[in-house]
C-alpha cells in the first residue's frame, strides 16, 4: 500500500547511500517504535491524573459565556465557548497551572510538557466529525472515551447520539475545568431547545456558513459586525441534566490517567476511543499506545485524526504507523486521506484477532 505524506525529510521508500536525511528519519522512527517491555517509564515528567466533578452550581463558569456553534451535515449542532472571546478573557479565569498566561506571553499553541494545545479546536477534529456523519454512527449504548479531548466536541457528539457513558480526558486541568466542562454543560442545556428547532425546520438555529464541509452558525459573527455582543449562555441547573450524569472528566498525562482508572473495579473498557491531533510528539507514543491497549474493549475501535507531519514537533502519521506496526497489538486502516495542503488523515485501530482476548 502506498501513501503520500507531506514530510520535510526523504521518504523511507528511497534509501540512497549517504543520504543524511534518510538516516535522520530512520533513526527517529526506530526510536519512536522501539519496543520495551516496561512502558511505565515515561519520556516526559509525570503530570498526576485526577478526576474533576461538575459543581452543583456552574454559575461561575457559565456566567456571561459567549459561544459559537458548528453543524456538520445531519449531525446535531455542537456548541462551544468562542475561542476569540476565551483568549481575550483568559487572564480573568481560574488557572492554577498558569497555562493561560504562559500561552499568551509566548503566543504559542503548544508548550511541551506544560500545555498540550487543548484550548484550541484543531482542524482534524472536524475531519473526524465529518467521517462520523458520513458513516451514520449513532453511539447507542456504547462507552466512549474522548482522549486528549480539548473542547470535547467528539465526546459531546457521542453523548448527544445515545452513548451509554462518555469520559473526557485532557492533559491540562485548566482545559477540563474552563473549557471541556462548560462546553458539555452548554450542550446539555441546549439539547431540548435544539431538538425543538430541528423538529420545526429540520436544522439548528442561526444562519449557516459552510466552511470545508462544516456549517458554522453565522449569527455570532453578524452580531459582532453590528456592534452587538454574541449571545451569552445562562447557567443551568445540573440536577435537571441527566446527560451530564453519563460523563466523567479527567486531567493528567496518559500514564497516570491509565493508572487511575485501572484502580477501579470494574476497570473501564471503551467501545470507542476518539483522539484527535495527539500524535504530534513521538515521545508520547509509548504511553498513548499502552493506554489504548489497556482501555479498549476487545471489539472496540480507536479513531485517530491526525496530520501527516507536525513541523517543529516531529511526530506524525508515518512515525505512528511504524510504531504501531512494530508493537504488533493493533491493525491500522486508513478511513480518509485528505489531498490538499498539509495532508490530514483519519485512521482506525482495532485489536489484531490473535491479540483480542489478551
Short mmCIF file of C-alpha atoms in Angstrom, two decimals:
data_model
loop_
_atom_site.label_atom_id
_atom_site.label_comp_id
_atom_site.label_asym_id
_atom_site.label_seq_id
_atom_site.Cartn_x
_atom_site.Cartn_y
_atom_site.Cartn_z
CA UNK A 1 0.00 0.00 0.00
CA UNK A 2 1.40 3.40 -0.95
CA UNK A 3 0.83 6.60 0.99
CA UNK A 4 1.70 10.20 0.25
CA UNK A 5 3.00 12.23 3.17
CA UNK A 6 4.00 15.85 3.49
CA UNK A 7 7.34 15.25 5.24
CA UNK A 8 10.26 17.60 5.19
CA UNK A 9 12.60 14.58 5.02
CA UNK A 10 13.02 11.91 2.32
CA UNK A 11 10.58 9.02 2.44
CA UNK A 12 11.69 5.60 3.61
CA UNK A 13 10.90 4.13 0.20
CA UNK A 14 14.13 5.67 -1.05
CA UNK A 15 17.43 4.81 0.57
CA UNK A 16 20.29 6.34 -1.35
CA UNK A 17 23.73 5.71 0.11
CA UNK A 18 24.97 8.62 2.15
CA UNK A 19 21.54 10.26 2.36
CA UNK A 20 21.71 12.04 5.73
CA UNK A 21 18.03 12.97 5.56
CA UNK A 22 17.06 9.33 5.27
CA UNK A 23 19.27 8.37 8.20
CA UNK A 24 17.80 11.07 10.43
CA UNK A 25 14.24 9.99 9.66
CA UNK A 26 15.02 6.30 10.03
CA UNK A 27 16.66 6.91 13.41
CA UNK A 28 13.63 8.90 14.55
CA UNK A 29 11.24 6.13 13.53
CA UNK A 30 13.32 3.44 15.21
CA UNK A 31 13.49 5.48 18.41
CA UNK A 32 9.74 6.06 18.42
CA UNK A 33 8.90 2.46 17.61
CA UNK A 34 11.41 0.75 19.90
CA UNK A 35 9.53 -1.95 21.77
CA UNK A 36 10.17 -2.16 25.50
CA UNK A 37 8.58 -4.50 28.00
CA UNK A 38 8.26 -1.73 30.59
CA UNK A 39 6.08 1.14 29.37
CA UNK A 40 5.88 2.66 32.85
CA UNK A 41 8.91 4.89 32.34
CA UNK A 42 7.63 7.98 30.50
CA UNK A 43 9.92 10.14 28.39
CA UNK A 44 8.37 13.27 29.88
CA UNK A 45 7.76 14.30 33.52
CA UNK A 46 4.57 12.88 35.00
CA UNK A 47 1.53 15.09 35.46
CA UNK A 48 -0.61 13.45 38.11
CA UNK A 49 -4.08 12.50 36.93
CA UNK A 50 -7.22 13.45 38.79
CA UNK A 51 -10.96 13.37 38.26
CA UNK A 52 -12.95 16.59 38.03
CA UNK A 53 -16.51 16.65 39.33
CA UNK A 54 -19.06 19.11 37.90
CA UNK A 55 -20.07 21.61 40.54
CA UNK A 56 -23.72 21.66 41.56
CA UNK A 57 -23.83 25.36 40.65
CA UNK A 58 -21.96 26.13 37.41
CA UNK A 59 -22.76 29.84 37.62
CA UNK A 60 -19.11 30.84 37.85
CA UNK A 61 -18.08 29.11 34.62
CA UNK A 62 -21.18 29.86 32.54
CA UNK A 63 -21.77 33.44 33.64
CA UNK A 64 -21.72 35.61 30.52
CA UNK A 65 -20.31 32.74 28.45
CA UNK A 66 -20.07 33.57 24.74
CA UNK A 67 -20.50 30.61 22.42
CA UNK A 68 -20.22 29.60 18.79
CA UNK A 69 -21.67 26.56 17.07
CA UNK A 70 -20.82 24.14 14.30
CA UNK A 71 -23.18 21.91 12.35
CA UNK A 72 -21.89 19.16 10.07
CA UNK A 73 -24.40 17.56 7.71
CA UNK A 74 -27.21 15.94 9.66
CA UNK A 75 -25.36 15.97 12.99
CA UNK A 76 -26.88 17.99 15.81
CA UNK A 77 -25.33 21.43 16.36
CA UNK A 78 -22.33 21.43 18.67
CA UNK A 79 -21.89 24.48 20.89
CA UNK A 80 -18.59 25.57 22.40
CA UNK A 81 -17.03 28.61 24.02
CA UNK A 82 -15.95 31.18 21.46
CA UNK A 83 -12.17 30.88 21.07
CA UNK A 84 -11.56 34.58 20.45
CA UNK A 85 -13.54 35.67 23.50
CA UNK A 86 -11.93 32.93 25.58
CA UNK A 87 -8.45 34.21 24.66
CA UNK A 88 -9.36 37.80 25.48
CA UNK A 89 -10.73 36.84 28.90
CA UNK A 90 -8.06 34.23 29.69
CA UNK A 91 -6.35 36.23 32.40
CA UNK A 92 -9.67 36.61 34.25
CA UNK A 93 -10.11 32.83 34.59
CA UNK A 94 -9.02 30.47 37.32
CA UNK A 95 -5.81 28.78 36.23
CA UNK A 96 -3.70 27.02 38.85
CA UNK A 97 -1.44 25.70 36.10
CA UNK A 98 -0.75 29.23 34.77
CA UNK A 99 -1.07 27.93 31.23
CA UNK A 100 -3.36 30.75 30.11
CA UNK A 101 -0.84 33.44 30.97
CA UNK A 102 2.10 31.45 29.62
CA UNK A 103 0.48 30.73 26.27
CA UNK A 104 -0.46 34.40 25.96
CA UNK A 105 3.07 35.52 26.79
CA UNK A 106 4.73 33.04 24.45
CA UNK A 107 2.00 33.29 21.79
CA UNK A 108 2.16 29.54 21.46
CA UNK A 109 -0.47 26.84 20.88
CA UNK A 110 1.82 24.24 22.46
CA UNK A 111 4.35 24.18 25.30
CA UNK A 112 5.51 20.58 25.53
CA UNK A 113 5.08 19.08 28.99
CA UNK A 114 3.27 22.21 30.20
CA UNK A 115 0.37 22.88 27.85
CA UNK A 116 -0.60 20.41 25.13
CA UNK A 117 -2.87 22.52 22.92
CA UNK A 118 -6.28 21.72 24.42
CA UNK A 119 -7.68 25.25 24.29
CA UNK A 120 -7.99 25.21 20.50
CA UNK A 121 -10.29 23.18 18.25
CA UNK A 122 -7.85 21.73 15.73
CA UNK A 123 -8.67 21.01 12.09
CA UNK A 124 -8.58 17.23 12.29
CA UNK A 125 -11.41 17.23 14.82
CA UNK A 126 -13.72 18.47 12.07
CA UNK A 127 -12.41 15.79 9.71
CA UNK A 128 -13.41 13.11 12.19
CA UNK A 129 -16.80 14.69 12.80
CA UNK A 130 -17.45 14.66 9.05
CA UNK A 131 -16.50 10.99 8.86
CA UNK A 132 -18.82 10.16 11.74
CA UNK A 133 -21.65 11.96 9.95
CA UNK A 134 -20.92 10.14 6.71
CA UNK A 135 -20.85 6.71 8.38
CA UNK A 136 -24.02 7.38 10.36
CA UNK A 137 -22.61 6.28 13.73
CA UNK A 138 -25.27 6.62 16.45
CA UNK A 139 -23.26 5.51 19.54
CA UNK A 140 -26.33 3.84 21.08
CA UNK A 141 -25.41 2.09 24.35
CA UNK A 142 -21.64 2.45 23.83
CA UNK A 143 -18.93 3.54 26.24
CA UNK A 144 -16.83 6.31 24.69
CA UNK A 145 -13.51 7.92 25.66
CA UNK A 146 -12.53 11.31 24.21
CA UNK A 147 -8.76 11.11 24.77
CA UNK A 148 -6.92 14.42 24.62
CA UNK A 149 -10.36 15.95 24.40
CA UNK A 150 -9.70 19.69 24.46
CA UNK A 151 -13.05 21.34 23.74
CA UNK A 152 -14.69 17.91 23.89
CA UNK A 153 -16.67 18.10 20.65
CA UNK A 154 -16.22 14.41 19.78
CA UNK A 155 -17.37 13.23 23.19
CA UNK A 156 -20.25 15.72 23.20
CA UNK A 157 -21.49 14.35 19.88
CA UNK A 158 -21.37 10.80 21.27
CA UNK A 159 -23.34 11.98 24.30
CA UNK A 160 -25.98 13.61 22.11
CA UNK A 161 -26.35 10.48 19.98
CA UNK A 162 -27.06 7.92 22.66
CA UNK A 163 -23.75 6.85 24.23
CA UNK A 164 -24.15 4.96 27.50
CA UNK A 165 -21.24 6.83 29.05
CA UNK A 166 -18.68 9.36 27.86
CA UNK A 167 -15.38 10.06 29.58
CA UNK A 168 -13.27 13.11 28.74
CA UNK A 169 -9.50 13.29 29.31
CA UNK A 170 -7.07 16.12 28.69
CA UNK A 171 -3.52 16.77 29.86
CA UNK A 172 -4.38 20.09 31.50
CA UNK A 173 -6.79 20.54 34.39
CA UNK A 174 -7.40 24.13 33.28
CA UNK A 175 -8.66 22.86 29.92
CA UNK A 176 -11.07 20.45 31.61
CA UNK A 177 -12.38 22.99 34.12
CA UNK A 178 -12.51 26.09 31.94
CA UNK A 179 -13.38 24.64 28.53
CA UNK A 180 -14.45 20.98 28.39
CA UNK A 181 -16.86 21.04 31.33
CA UNK A 182 -18.54 24.31 30.28
CA UNK A 183 -18.95 23.02 26.73
CA UNK A 184 -20.58 19.79 27.91
CA UNK A 185 -22.91 21.69 30.23
CA UNK A 186 -23.86 24.15 27.48
CA UNK A 187 -24.77 21.31 25.10
CA UNK A 188 -26.76 19.50 27.78
CA UNK A 189 -28.60 22.75 28.38
CA UNK A 190 -29.25 23.34 24.70
CA UNK A 191 -30.41 19.86 23.69
CA UNK A 192 -34.14 20.32 24.28
CA UNK A 193 -34.12 23.70 22.57
CA UNK A 194 -32.16 22.40 19.58
CA UNK A 195 -34.38 19.34 19.23
CA UNK A 196 -37.44 21.57 19.19
CA UNK A 197 -36.00 23.80 16.48
CA UNK A 198 -34.89 20.80 14.44
CA UNK A 199 -38.45 19.46 14.50
CA UNK A 200 -39.71 22.76 13.17
CA UNK A 201 -37.35 23.46 10.34
CA UNK A 202 -35.04 20.48 10.01
CA UNK A 203 -31.86 22.07 11.28
CA UNK A 204 -30.37 24.06 14.14
CA UNK A 205 -30.87 27.76 14.69
CA UNK A 206 -28.90 30.55 13.10
CA UNK A 207 -27.75 31.43 9.65
CA UNK A 208 -25.28 28.80 8.48
CA UNK A 209 -21.98 29.34 6.74
CA UNK A 210 -20.28 26.35 5.14
CA UNK A 211 -16.53 26.03 5.56
CA UNK A 212 -14.66 22.91 4.41
CA UNK A 213 -17.82 20.81 4.68
CA UNK A 214 -18.72 22.21 8.11
CA UNK A 215 -21.52 24.65 8.75
CA UNK A 216 -20.78 27.27 11.37
CA UNK A 217 -23.55 29.40 12.77
CA UNK A 218 -23.18 32.89 11.45
CA UNK A 219 -25.30 34.69 13.99
CA UNK A 220 -22.41 35.39 16.36
CA UNK A 221 -20.25 36.91 13.61
CA UNK A 222 -23.09 39.07 12.32
CA UNK A 223 -23.78 40.38 15.80
CA UNK A 224 -20.12 41.29 16.18
CA UNK A 225 -20.16 43.22 12.90
CA UNK A 226 -23.28 45.11 14.04
CA UNK A 227 -21.56 46.08 17.28
CA UNK A 228 -23.72 43.73 19.32
CA UNK A 229 -22.08 41.09 21.53
CA UNK A 230 -22.57 37.42 20.61
CA UNK A 231 -25.28 35.59 22.57
CA UNK A 232 -24.46 34.66 26.14
CA UNK A 233 -25.36 31.43 27.85
CA UNK A 234 -27.15 31.37 31.17
CA UNK A 235 -26.18 28.99 33.94
CA UNK A 236 -28.24 25.85 34.18
CA UNK A 237 -29.46 23.57 36.96
CA UNK A 238 -27.28 20.50 36.60
CA UNK A 239 -29.76 18.36 38.51
CA UNK A 240 -32.06 18.76 35.51
CA UNK A 241 -29.46 17.43 33.06
CA UNK A 242 -29.47 13.60 33.06
CA UNK A 243 -26.96 13.52 30.20
CA UNK A 244 -24.32 15.00 32.47
CA UNK A 245 -24.64 12.00 34.79
CA UNK A 246 -23.23 9.87 31.95
CA UNK A 247 -20.00 11.91 31.88
CA UNK A 248 -16.73 11.84 33.78
CA UNK A 249 -13.80 14.22 33.41
CA UNK A 250 -10.09 13.58 33.95
CA UNK A 251 -6.87 15.54 33.62
CA UNK A 252 -3.24 14.40 33.70
CA UNK A 253 -0.80 12.61 31.44
CA UNK A 254 -1.74 9.28 29.91
CA UNK A 255 0.44 7.19 32.23
CA UNK A 256 -1.16 8.47 35.41
CA UNK A 257 -4.62 8.60 33.85
CA UNK A 258 -4.34 4.91 32.99
CA UNK A 259 -3.09 4.08 36.49
CA UNK A 260 -6.01 6.00 38.00
CA UNK A 261 -8.77 4.26 36.05
CA UNK A 262 -7.12 0.84 36.37
CA UNK A 263 -7.73 1.08 40.12
CA UNK A 264 -11.47 0.97 39.55
CA UNK A 265 -13.48 -2.22 39.87
CA UNK A 266 -14.62 -2.98 37.29
CA UNK A 267 -12.00 -1.25 35.18
CA UNK A 268 -13.50 0.86 32.38
CA UNK A 269 -13.37 -0.57 28.87
CA UNK A 270 -14.38 1.62 25.96
CA UNK A 271 -16.19 0.58 22.80
CA UNK A 272 -14.95 3.70 21.03
CA UNK A 273 -11.90 5.86 21.71
CA UNK A 274 -11.55 9.14 19.83
CA UNK A 275 -8.26 11.00 19.76
CA UNK A 276 -7.56 13.97 17.52
CA UNK A 277 -4.22 15.67 16.87
CA UNK A 278 -2.47 13.78 19.68
CA UNK A 279 0.36 12.01 17.84
CA UNK A 280 2.48 15.08 17.21
CA UNK A 281 5.25 14.05 19.66
CA UNK A 282 6.96 10.68 19.31
CA UNK A 283 8.00 10.77 22.98
CA UNK A 284 4.34 10.25 23.91
CA UNK A 285 3.77 7.20 21.71
CA UNK A 286 4.56 4.52 24.36
CA UNK A 287 2.13 5.92 26.94
CA UNK A 288 -0.56 6.57 24.32
CA UNK A 289 -0.24 3.08 22.88
CA UNK A 290 -0.37 1.45 26.31
CA UNK A 291 -3.44 3.48 27.27
CA UNK A 292 -5.25 2.39 24.10
CA UNK A 293 -4.17 -1.21 24.63
CA UNK A 294 -5.40 -1.38 28.22
CA UNK A 295 -8.64 0.57 27.89
CA UNK A 296 -10.09 -0.53 24.54
CA UNK A 297 -12.79 -3.19 24.69
CA UNK A 298 -11.96 -6.43 22.79
CA UNK A 299 -14.16 -5.49 19.83
CA UNK A 300 -13.61 -1.76 20.22
CA UNK A 301 -12.29 0.81 17.75
CA UNK A 302 -9.85 3.69 18.12
CA UNK A 303 -10.33 6.61 15.74
CA UNK A 304 -7.23 8.76 15.25
CA UNK A 305 -7.44 12.06 13.37
CA UNK A 306 -4.06 13.49 12.50
CA UNK A 307 -1.80 15.38 10.14
CA UNK A 308 0.87 13.64 8.10
CA UNK A 309 3.62 15.54 9.86
CA UNK A 310 3.86 18.11 12.65
CA UNK A 311 6.61 20.53 11.78
CA UNK A 312 8.62 21.74 14.72
CA UNK A 313 7.48 18.85 16.92
CA UNK A 314 8.50 15.85 14.86
CA UNK A 315 5.63 13.39 15.07
CA UNK A 316 3.01 12.44 12.52
CA UNK A 317 1.10 9.59 10.98
CA UNK A 318 4.01 7.82 9.28
CA UNK A 319 6.00 7.56 12.51
CA UNK A 320 2.94 6.47 14.45
CA UNK A 321 2.09 3.79 11.89
CA UNK A 322 5.59 2.40 12.19
CA UNK A 323 5.35 2.40 15.97
CA UNK A 324 2.01 0.58 15.93
CA UNK A 325 3.23 -1.99 13.42
CA UNK A 326 6.29 -2.84 15.48
CA UNK A 327 4.25 -3.25 18.64
CA UNK A 328 2.03 -5.80 16.92
CA UNK A 329 -1.05 -5.17 19.08
CA UNK A 330 -3.27 -3.25 16.65
CA UNK A 331 -4.05 -3.27 12.98
CA UNK A 332 -4.34 0.19 11.41
CA UNK A 333 -6.51 1.12 8.44
CA UNK A 334 -6.95 4.42 6.62
CA UNK A 335 -10.53 5.70 6.54
CA UNK A 336 -9.93 9.07 4.97
CA UNK A 337 -6.91 10.80 3.43
CA UNK A 338 -7.01 14.49 2.56
CA UNK A 339 -5.08 15.55 -0.52
CA UNK A 340 -4.82 19.31 -0.10
CA UNK A 341 -2.30 21.37 1.83
CA UNK A 342 -0.66 19.75 4.83
CA UNK A 343 -2.27 16.36 4.40
CA UNK A 344 -4.68 15.18 7.06
CA UNK A 345 -5.94 11.68 7.76
CA UNK A 346 -8.40 9.66 9.79
CA UNK A 347 -7.33 6.11 10.66
CA UNK A 348 -8.86 3.37 12.77
CA UNK A 349 -7.10 0.96 15.11
CA UNK A 350 -8.51 -2.38 16.22
CA UNK A 351 -7.01 -5.36 18.00
CA UNK A 352 -5.45 -7.97 15.78
CA UNK A 353 -7.57 -11.11 16.04
CA UNK A 354 -4.88 -13.14 17.74
CA UNK A 355 -4.48 -10.46 20.44
CA UNK A 356 -8.11 -9.55 21.02
CA UNK A 357 -8.63 -11.71 24.11
CA UNK A 358 -5.32 -10.98 25.79
#
